[in-house]
PDB file of C-alpha atoms in Angstrom:
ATOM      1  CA  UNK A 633     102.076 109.277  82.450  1.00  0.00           C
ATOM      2  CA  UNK A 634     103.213 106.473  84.495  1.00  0.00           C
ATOM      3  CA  UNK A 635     106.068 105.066  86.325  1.00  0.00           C
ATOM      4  CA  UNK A 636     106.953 101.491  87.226  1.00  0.00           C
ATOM      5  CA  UNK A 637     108.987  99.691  89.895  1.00  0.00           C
ATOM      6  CA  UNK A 638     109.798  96.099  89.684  1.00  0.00           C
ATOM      7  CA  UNK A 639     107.753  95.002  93.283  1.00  0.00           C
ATOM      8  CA  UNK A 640     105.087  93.492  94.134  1.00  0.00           C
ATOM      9  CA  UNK A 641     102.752  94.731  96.092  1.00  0.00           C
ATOM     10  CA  UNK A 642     101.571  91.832  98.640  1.00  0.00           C
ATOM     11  CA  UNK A 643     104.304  88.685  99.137  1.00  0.00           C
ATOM     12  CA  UNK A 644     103.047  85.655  97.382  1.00  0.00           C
ATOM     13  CA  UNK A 645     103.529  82.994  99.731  1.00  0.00           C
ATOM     14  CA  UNK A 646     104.772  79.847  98.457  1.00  0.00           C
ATOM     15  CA  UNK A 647     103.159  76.688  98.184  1.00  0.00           C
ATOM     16  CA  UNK A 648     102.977  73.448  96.085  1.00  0.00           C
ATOM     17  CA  UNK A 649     102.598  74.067  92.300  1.00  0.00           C
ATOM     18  CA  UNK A 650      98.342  73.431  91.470  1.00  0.00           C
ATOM     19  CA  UNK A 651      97.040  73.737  87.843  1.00  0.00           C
ATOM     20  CA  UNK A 652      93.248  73.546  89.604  1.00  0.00           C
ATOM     21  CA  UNK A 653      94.206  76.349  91.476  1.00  0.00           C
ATOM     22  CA  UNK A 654      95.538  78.310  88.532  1.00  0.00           C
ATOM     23  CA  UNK A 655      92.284  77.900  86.729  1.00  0.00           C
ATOM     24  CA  UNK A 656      89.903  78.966  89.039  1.00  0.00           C
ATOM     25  CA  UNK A 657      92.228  81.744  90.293  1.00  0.00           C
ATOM     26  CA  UNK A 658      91.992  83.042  86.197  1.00  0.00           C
ATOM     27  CA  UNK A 659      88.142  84.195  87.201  1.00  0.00           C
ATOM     28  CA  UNK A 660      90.152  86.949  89.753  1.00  0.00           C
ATOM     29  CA  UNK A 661      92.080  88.296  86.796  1.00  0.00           C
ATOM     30  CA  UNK A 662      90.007  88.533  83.530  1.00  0.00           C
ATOM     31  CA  UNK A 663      86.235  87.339  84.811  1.00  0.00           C
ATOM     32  CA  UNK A 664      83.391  90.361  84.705  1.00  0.00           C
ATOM     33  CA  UNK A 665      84.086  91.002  88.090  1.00  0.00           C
ATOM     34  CA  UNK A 666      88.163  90.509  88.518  1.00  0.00           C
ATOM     35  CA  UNK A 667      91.026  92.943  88.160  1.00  0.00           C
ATOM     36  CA  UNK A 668      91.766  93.476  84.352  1.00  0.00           C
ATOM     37  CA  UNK A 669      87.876  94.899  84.788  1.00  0.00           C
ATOM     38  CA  UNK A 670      88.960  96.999  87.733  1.00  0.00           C
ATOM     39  CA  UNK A 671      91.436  98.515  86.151  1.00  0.00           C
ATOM     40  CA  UNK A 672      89.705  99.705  82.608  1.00  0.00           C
ATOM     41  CA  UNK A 673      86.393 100.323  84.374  1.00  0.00           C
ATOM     42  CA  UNK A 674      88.320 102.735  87.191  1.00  0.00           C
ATOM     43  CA  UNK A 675      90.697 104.202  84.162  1.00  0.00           C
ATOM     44  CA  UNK A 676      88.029 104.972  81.594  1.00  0.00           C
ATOM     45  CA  UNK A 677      85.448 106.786  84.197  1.00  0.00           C
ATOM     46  CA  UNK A 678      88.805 108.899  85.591  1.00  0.00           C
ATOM     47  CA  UNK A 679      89.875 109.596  82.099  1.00  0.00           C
ATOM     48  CA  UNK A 680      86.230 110.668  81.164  1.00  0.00           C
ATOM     49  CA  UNK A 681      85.313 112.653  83.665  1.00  0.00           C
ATOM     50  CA  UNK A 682      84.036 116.206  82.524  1.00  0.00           C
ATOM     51  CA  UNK A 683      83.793 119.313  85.398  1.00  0.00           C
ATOM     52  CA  UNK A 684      85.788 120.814  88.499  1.00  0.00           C
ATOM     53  CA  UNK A 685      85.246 118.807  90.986  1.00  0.00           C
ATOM     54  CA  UNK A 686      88.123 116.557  90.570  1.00  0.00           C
ATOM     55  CA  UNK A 687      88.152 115.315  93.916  1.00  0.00           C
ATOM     56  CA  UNK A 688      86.044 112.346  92.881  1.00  0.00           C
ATOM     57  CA  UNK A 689      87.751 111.947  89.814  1.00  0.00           C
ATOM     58  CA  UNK A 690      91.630 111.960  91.997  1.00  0.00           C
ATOM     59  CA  UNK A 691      89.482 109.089  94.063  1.00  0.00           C
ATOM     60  CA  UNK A 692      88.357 106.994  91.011  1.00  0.00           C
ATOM     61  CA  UNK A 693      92.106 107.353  89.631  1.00  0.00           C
ATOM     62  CA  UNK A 694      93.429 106.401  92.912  1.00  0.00           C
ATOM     63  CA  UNK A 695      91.403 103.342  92.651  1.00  0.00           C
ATOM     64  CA  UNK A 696      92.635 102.395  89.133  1.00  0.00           C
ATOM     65  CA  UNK A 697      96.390 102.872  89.817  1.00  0.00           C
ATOM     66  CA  UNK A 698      96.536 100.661  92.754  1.00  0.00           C
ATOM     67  CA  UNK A 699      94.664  97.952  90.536  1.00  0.00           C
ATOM     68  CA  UNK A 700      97.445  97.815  88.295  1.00  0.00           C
ATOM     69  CA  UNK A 701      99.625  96.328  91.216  1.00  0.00           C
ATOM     70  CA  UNK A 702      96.333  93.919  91.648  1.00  0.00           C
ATOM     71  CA  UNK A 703      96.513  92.883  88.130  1.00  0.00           C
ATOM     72  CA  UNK A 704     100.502  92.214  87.990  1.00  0.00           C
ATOM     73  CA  UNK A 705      99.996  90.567  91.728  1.00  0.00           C
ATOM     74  CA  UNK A 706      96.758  87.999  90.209  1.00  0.00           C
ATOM     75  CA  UNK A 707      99.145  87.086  87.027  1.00  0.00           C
ATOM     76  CA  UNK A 708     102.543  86.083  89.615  1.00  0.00           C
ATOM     77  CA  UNK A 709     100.481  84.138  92.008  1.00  0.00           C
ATOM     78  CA  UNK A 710      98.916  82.142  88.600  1.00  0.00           C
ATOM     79  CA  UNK A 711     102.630  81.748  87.164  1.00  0.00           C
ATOM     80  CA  UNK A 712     103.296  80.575  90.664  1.00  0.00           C
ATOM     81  CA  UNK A 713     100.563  77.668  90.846  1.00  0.00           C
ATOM     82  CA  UNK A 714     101.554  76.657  87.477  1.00  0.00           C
ATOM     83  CA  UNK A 715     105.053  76.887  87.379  1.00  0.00           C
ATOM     84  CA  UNK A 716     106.509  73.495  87.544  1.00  0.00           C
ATOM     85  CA  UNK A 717     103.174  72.009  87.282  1.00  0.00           C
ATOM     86  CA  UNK A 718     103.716  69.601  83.976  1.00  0.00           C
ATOM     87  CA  UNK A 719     107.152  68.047  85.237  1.00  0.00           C
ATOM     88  CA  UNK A 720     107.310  64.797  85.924  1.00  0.00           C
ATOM     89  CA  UNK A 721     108.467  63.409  89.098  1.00  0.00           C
ATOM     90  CA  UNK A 722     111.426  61.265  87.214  1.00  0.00           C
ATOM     91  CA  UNK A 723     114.760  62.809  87.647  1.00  0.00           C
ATOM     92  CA  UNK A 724     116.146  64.654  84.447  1.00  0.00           C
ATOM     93  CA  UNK A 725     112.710  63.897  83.113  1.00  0.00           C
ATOM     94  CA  UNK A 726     111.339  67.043  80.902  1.00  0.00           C
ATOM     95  CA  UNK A 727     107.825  65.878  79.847  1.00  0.00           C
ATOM     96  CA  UNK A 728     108.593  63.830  77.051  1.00  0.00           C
ATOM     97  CA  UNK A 729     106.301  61.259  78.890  1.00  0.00           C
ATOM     98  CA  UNK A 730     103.272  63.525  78.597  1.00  0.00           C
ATOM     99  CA  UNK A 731     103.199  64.777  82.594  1.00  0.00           C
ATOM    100  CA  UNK A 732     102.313  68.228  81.190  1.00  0.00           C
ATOM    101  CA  UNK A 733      99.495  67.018  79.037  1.00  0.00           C
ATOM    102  CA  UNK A 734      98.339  64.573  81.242  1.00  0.00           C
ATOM    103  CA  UNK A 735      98.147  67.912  84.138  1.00  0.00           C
ATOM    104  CA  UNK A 736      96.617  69.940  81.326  1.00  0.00           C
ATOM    105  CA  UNK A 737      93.944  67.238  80.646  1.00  0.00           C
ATOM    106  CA  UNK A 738      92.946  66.317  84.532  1.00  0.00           C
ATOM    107  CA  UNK A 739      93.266  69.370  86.091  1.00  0.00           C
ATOM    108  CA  UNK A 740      93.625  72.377  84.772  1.00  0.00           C
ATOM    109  CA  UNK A 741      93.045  74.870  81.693  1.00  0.00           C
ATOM    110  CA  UNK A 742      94.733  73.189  78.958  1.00  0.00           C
ATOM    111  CA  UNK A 743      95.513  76.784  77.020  1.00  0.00           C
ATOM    112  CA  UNK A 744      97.671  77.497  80.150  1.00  0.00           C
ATOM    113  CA  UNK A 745     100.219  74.754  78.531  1.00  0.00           C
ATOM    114  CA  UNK A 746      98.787  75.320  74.846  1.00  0.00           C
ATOM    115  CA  UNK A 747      99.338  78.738  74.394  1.00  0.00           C
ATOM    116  CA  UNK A 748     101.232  80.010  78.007  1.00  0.00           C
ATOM    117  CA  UNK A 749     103.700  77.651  78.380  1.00  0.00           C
ATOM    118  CA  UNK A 750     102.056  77.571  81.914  1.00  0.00           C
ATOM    119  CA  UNK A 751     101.469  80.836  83.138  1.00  0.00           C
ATOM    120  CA  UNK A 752      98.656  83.547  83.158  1.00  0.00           C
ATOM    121  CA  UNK A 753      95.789  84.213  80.168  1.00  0.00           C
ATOM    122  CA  UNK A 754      93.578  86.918  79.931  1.00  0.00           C
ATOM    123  CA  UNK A 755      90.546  85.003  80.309  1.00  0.00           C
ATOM    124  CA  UNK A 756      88.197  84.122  83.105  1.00  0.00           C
ATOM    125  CA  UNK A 757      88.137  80.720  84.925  1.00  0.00           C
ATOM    126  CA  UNK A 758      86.162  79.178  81.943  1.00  0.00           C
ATOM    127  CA  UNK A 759      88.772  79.993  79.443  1.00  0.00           C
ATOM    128  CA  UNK A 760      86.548  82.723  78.170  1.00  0.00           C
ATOM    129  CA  UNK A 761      88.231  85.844  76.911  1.00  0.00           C
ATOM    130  CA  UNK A 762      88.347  89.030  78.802  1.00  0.00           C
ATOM    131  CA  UNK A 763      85.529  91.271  77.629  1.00  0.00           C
ATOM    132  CA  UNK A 764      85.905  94.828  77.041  1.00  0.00           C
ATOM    133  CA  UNK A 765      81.956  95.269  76.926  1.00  0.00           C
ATOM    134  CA  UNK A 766      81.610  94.609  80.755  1.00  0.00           C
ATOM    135  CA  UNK A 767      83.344  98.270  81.024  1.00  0.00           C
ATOM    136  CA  UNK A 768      80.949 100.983  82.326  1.00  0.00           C
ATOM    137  CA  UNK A 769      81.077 104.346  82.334  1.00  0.00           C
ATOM    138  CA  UNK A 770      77.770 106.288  81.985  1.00  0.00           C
ATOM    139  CA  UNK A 771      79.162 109.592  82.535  1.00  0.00           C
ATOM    140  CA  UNK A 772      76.924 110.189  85.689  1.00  0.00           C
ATOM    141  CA  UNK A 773      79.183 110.328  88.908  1.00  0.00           C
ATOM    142  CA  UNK A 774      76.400 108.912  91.112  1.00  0.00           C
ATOM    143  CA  UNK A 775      75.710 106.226  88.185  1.00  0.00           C
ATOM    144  CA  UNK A 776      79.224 105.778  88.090  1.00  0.00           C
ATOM    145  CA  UNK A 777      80.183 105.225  91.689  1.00  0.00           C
ATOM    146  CA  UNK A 778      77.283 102.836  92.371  1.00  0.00           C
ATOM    147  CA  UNK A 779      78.295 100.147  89.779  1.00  0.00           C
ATOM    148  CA  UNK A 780      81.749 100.623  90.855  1.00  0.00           C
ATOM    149  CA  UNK A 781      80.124  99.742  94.127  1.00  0.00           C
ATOM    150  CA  UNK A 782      78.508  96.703  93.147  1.00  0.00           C
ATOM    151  CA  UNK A 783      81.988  95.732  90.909  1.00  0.00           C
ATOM    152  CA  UNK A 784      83.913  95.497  94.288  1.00  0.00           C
ATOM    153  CA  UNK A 785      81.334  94.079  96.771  1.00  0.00           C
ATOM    154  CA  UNK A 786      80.612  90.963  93.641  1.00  0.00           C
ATOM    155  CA  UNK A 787      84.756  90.812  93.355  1.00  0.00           C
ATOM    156  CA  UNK A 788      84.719  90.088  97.277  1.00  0.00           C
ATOM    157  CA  UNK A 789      81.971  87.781  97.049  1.00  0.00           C
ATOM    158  CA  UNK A 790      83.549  85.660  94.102  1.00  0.00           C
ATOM    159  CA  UNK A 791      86.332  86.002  96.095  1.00  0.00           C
ATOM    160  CA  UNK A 792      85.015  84.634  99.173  1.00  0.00           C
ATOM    161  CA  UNK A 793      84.120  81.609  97.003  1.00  0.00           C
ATOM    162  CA  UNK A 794      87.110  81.086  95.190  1.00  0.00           C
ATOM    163  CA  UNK A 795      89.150  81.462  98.666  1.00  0.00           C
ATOM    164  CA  UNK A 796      87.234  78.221  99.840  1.00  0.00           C
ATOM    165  CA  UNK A 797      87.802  76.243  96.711  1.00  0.00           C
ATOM    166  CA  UNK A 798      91.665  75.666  97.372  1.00  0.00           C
ATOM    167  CA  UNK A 799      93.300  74.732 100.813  1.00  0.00           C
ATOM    168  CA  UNK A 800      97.140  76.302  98.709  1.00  0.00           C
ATOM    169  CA  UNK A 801      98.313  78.768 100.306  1.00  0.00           C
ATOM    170  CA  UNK A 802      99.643  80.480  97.263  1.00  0.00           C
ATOM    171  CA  UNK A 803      95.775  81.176  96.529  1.00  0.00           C
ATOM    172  CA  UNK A 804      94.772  81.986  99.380  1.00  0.00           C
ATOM    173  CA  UNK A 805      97.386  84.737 100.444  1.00  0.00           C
ATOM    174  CA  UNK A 806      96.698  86.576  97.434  1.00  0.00           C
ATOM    175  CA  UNK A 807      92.973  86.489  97.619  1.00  0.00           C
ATOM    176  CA  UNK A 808      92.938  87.559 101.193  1.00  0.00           C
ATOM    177  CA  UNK A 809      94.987  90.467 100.673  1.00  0.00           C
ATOM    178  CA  UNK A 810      92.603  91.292  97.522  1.00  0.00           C
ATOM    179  CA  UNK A 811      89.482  90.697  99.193  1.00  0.00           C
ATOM    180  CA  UNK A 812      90.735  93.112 102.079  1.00  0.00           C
ATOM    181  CA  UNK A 813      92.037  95.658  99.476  1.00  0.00           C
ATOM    182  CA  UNK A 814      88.034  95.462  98.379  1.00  0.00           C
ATOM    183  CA  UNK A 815      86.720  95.867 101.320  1.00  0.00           C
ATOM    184  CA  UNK A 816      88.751  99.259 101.244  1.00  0.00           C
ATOM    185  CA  UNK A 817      87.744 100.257  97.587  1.00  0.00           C
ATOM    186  CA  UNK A 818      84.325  99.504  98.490  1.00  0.00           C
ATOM    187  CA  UNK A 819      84.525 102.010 101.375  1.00  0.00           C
ATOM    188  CA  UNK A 820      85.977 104.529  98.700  1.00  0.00           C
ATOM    189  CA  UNK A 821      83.088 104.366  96.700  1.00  0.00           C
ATOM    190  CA  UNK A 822      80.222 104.034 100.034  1.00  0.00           C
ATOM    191  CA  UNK A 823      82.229 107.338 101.113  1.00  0.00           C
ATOM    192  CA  UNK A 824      81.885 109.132  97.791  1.00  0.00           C
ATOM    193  CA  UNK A 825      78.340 108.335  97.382  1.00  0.00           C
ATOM    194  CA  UNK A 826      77.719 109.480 101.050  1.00  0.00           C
ATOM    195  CA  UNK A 827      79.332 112.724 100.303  1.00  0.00           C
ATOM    196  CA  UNK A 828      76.669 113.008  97.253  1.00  0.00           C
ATOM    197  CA  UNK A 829      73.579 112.410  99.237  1.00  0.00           C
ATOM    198  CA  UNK A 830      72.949 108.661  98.386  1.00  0.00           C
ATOM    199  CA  UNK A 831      72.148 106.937 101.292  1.00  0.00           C
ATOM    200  CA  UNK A 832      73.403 103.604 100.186  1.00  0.00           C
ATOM    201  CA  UNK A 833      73.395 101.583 103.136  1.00  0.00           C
ATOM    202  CA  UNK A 834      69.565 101.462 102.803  1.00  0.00           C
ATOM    203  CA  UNK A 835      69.894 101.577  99.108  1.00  0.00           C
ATOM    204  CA  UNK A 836      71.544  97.899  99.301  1.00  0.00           C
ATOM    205  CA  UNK A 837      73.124  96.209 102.304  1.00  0.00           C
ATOM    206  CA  UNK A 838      77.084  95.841 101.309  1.00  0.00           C
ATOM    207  CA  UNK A 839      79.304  95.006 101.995  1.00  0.00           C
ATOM    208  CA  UNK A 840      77.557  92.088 103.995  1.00  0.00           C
ATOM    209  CA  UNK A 841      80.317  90.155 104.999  1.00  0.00           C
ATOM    210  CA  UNK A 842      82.791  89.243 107.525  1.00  0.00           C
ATOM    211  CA  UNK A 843      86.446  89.745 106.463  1.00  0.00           C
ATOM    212  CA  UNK A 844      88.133  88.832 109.924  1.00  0.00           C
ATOM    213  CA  UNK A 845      86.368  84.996 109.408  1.00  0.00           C
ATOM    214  CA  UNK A 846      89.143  84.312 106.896  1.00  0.00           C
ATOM    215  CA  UNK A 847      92.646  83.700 108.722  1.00  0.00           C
ATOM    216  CA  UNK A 848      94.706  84.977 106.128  1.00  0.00           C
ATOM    217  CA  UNK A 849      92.832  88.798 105.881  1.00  0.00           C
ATOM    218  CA  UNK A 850      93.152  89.141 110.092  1.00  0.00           C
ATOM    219  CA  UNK A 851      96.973  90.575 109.567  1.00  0.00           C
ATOM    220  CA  UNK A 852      95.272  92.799 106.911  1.00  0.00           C
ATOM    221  CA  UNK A 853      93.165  94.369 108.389  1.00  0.00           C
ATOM    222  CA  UNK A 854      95.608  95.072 111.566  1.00  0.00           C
ATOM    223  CA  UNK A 855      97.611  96.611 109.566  1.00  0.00           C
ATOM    224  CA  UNK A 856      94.238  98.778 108.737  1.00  0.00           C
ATOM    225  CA  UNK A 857      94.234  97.835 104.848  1.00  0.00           C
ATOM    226  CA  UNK A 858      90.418  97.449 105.200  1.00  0.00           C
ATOM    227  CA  UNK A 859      90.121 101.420 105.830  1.00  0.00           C
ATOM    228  CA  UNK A 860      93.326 102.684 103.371  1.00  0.00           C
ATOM    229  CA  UNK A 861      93.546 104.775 100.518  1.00  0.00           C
ATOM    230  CA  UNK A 862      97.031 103.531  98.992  1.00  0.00           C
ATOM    231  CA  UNK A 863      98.255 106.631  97.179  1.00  0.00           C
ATOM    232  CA  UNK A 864     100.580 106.271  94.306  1.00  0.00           C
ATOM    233  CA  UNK A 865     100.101 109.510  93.267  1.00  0.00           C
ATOM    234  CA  UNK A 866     103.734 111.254  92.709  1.00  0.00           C
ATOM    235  CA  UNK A 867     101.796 114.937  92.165  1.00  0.00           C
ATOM    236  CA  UNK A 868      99.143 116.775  94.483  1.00  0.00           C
ATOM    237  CA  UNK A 869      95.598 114.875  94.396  1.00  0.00           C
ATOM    238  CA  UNK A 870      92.443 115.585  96.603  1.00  0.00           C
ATOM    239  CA  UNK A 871      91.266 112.356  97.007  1.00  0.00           C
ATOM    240  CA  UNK A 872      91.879 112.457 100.457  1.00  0.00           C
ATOM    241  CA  UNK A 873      88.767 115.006 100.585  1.00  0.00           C
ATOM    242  CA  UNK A 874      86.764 112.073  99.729  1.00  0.00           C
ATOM    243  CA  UNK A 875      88.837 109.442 101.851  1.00  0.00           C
ATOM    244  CA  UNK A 876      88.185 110.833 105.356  1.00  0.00           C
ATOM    245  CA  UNK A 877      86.207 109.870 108.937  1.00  0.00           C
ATOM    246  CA  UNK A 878      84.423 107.765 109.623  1.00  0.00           C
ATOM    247  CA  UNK A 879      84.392 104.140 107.666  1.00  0.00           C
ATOM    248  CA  UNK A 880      81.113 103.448 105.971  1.00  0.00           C
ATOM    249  CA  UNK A 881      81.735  99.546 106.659  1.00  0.00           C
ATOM    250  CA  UNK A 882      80.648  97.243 109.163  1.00  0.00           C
ATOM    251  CA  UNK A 883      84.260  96.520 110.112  1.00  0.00           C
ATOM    252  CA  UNK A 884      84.663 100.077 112.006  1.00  0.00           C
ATOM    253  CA  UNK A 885      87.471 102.761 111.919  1.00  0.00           C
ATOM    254  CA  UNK A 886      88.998 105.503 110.192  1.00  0.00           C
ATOM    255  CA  UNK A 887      89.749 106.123 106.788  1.00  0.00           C
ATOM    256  CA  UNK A 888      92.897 107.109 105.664  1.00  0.00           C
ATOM    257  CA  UNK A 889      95.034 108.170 102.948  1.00  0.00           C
ATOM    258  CA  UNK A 890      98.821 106.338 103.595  1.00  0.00           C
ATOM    259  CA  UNK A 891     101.252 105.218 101.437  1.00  0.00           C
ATOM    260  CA  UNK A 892     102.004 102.005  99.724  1.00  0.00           C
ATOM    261  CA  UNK A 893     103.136  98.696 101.360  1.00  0.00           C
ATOM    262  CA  UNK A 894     106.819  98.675 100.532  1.00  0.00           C
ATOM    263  CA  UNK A 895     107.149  96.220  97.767  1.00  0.00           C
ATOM    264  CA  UNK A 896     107.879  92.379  97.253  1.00  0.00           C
ATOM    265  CA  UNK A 897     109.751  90.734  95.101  1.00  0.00           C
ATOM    266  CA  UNK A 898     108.899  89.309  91.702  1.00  0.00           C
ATOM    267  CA  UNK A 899     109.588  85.540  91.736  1.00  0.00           C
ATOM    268  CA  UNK A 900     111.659  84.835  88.644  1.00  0.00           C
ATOM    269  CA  UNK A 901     110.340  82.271  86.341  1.00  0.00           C
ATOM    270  CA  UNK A 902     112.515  79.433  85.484  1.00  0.00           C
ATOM    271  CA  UNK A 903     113.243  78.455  81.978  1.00  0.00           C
ATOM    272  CA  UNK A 904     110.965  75.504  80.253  1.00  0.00           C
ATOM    273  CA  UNK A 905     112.589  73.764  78.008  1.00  0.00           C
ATOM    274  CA  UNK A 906     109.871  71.349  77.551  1.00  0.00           C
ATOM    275  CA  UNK A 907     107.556  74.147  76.548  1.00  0.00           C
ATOM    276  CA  UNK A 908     110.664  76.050  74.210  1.00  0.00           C
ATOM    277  CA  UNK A 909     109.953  78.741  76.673  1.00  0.00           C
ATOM    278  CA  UNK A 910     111.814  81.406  76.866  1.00  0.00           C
ATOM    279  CA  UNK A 911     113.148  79.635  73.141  1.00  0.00           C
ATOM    280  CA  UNK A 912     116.693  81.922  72.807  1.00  0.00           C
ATOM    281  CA  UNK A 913     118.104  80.971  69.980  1.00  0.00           C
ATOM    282  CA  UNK A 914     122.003  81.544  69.300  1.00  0.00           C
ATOM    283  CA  UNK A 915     122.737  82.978  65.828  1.00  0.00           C
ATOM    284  CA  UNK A 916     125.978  82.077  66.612  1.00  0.00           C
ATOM    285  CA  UNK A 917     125.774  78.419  66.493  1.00  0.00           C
TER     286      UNK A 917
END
């Protein structure tokens, strides 16, 4: 079962409102390689897994709880970028002139005023769907563990791009905490594999990159998010067998299993009325 507490887990920081932004930053949540993947690939393989050794399987489940919080993090920072983003600049002015249309049509994903009323879709950066068939789960641990390898180190990548697309800040904070949070996962998965015999430094060379180039990960990764297991486990778990010594990445250290980041909050979204959003309607009138 599962508990919830209204907090974010990284600030978003805020910026101007950016439709452009919004869109791109959609590939992060429900692309082949974002979070909403994350979190059913890690859930099904934890939920599925068959023996005793449940020290991988505590790891795997680790992995999946803490990308809920990425998921619910991904959708606020959207909301944030698009909130606001179809008003026009006239006082008292709520879009009758077309400003949100006219946003919708030059900059960004139009369903994000269609059918959001300007905040997040499940869908990927093209306005695709989220896909349910990119899920894999083989059954084989060291099957397993390798494409949840290669899941993280493309997320980082598309990340890394994605980062340089957008000079808001509102983007950028949340993709630099994500991409460091990968860099971490990754090193879950290395570790595991390690532990199993696989060599996988030689096997393929990643992660590859460089986190400390990007500004907004250096704070990160002094706070040693790079090399953390975030546990929100509230019982006993022995993923911390697993999460242990030596980092297998580039970037050096010790892994460790710590708790959480206390939370943030959740910014609270401001009625619409041009969109009829949230659209209460009073029986009593």
């Amino acid at each position: 079962m599962y508990f919830y507490k209204e907090d974010l887990i990284n600030i978003i920081k805020p910026d101007k409102p950016d439709p452009e932004a919004a869109r791109v930053m959609q590939e992060t949540l429900g692309g082949q390689f974002g979070e909403m993947r994350t979190i059913m690939q890690f859930f099904f393989q934890s939920s599925n897994f068959r023996g005793n050794a449940t020290q991988y399987r505590d790891l795997i489940r680790g992995v999946f709880l803490e990308e809920i919080a990425h998921v619910e993090l991904v959708q606020n920072t959207i909301n944030q970028l698009l909130n606001d983003s179809g008003e026009s600049s006239a006082p008292g002015n709520n879009g009758a002139d077309g400003a949100p249309l006219d946003d919708a049509i030059r900059h960004a994903n139009p369903h994000h005023y269609i059918m959001g009323a300007q905040s997040s879709l499940p869908v990927d950066a093209g306005g695709n769907p989220w896909n349910g068939s990119w899920v894999y789960d083989h059954g084989n641990l060291v099957a397993n563990l390798l494409n949840n390898l290669m899941l993280e180190s493309t997320g980082v990548l598309q990340k890394s791009r994605i980062y340089e697309m957008s000079s808001n800040q509102t983007l950028r904070e949340t993709i630099a905490f994500l991409m460091v949070r990968d860099n971490a996962h990754q090193n879950a998965f290395a570790k595991a594999l390690e532990t199993l015999g696989v060599d996988w430094g030689k096997l393929f060379p990643v992660p590859n990159y460089d986190i400390n180039k990007y500004p907004e990960c250096q704070k990160y990764v002094d706070l040693g998010y790079h090399n953390a297991f975030f546990n929100f486990r509230l019982d006993p778990h022995r993923a911390g067998e697993i999460f242990q010594g030596q980092t297998p990445s580039r970037n050096g250290g010790t892994l460790q299993v710590v708790d959480p980041p206390q939370g943030f909050p959740i910014p609270l979204m401001p009625e619409m009325p041009n969109e009829h959003a949230p659209g209460l309607w009073d029986l009593n009138k």
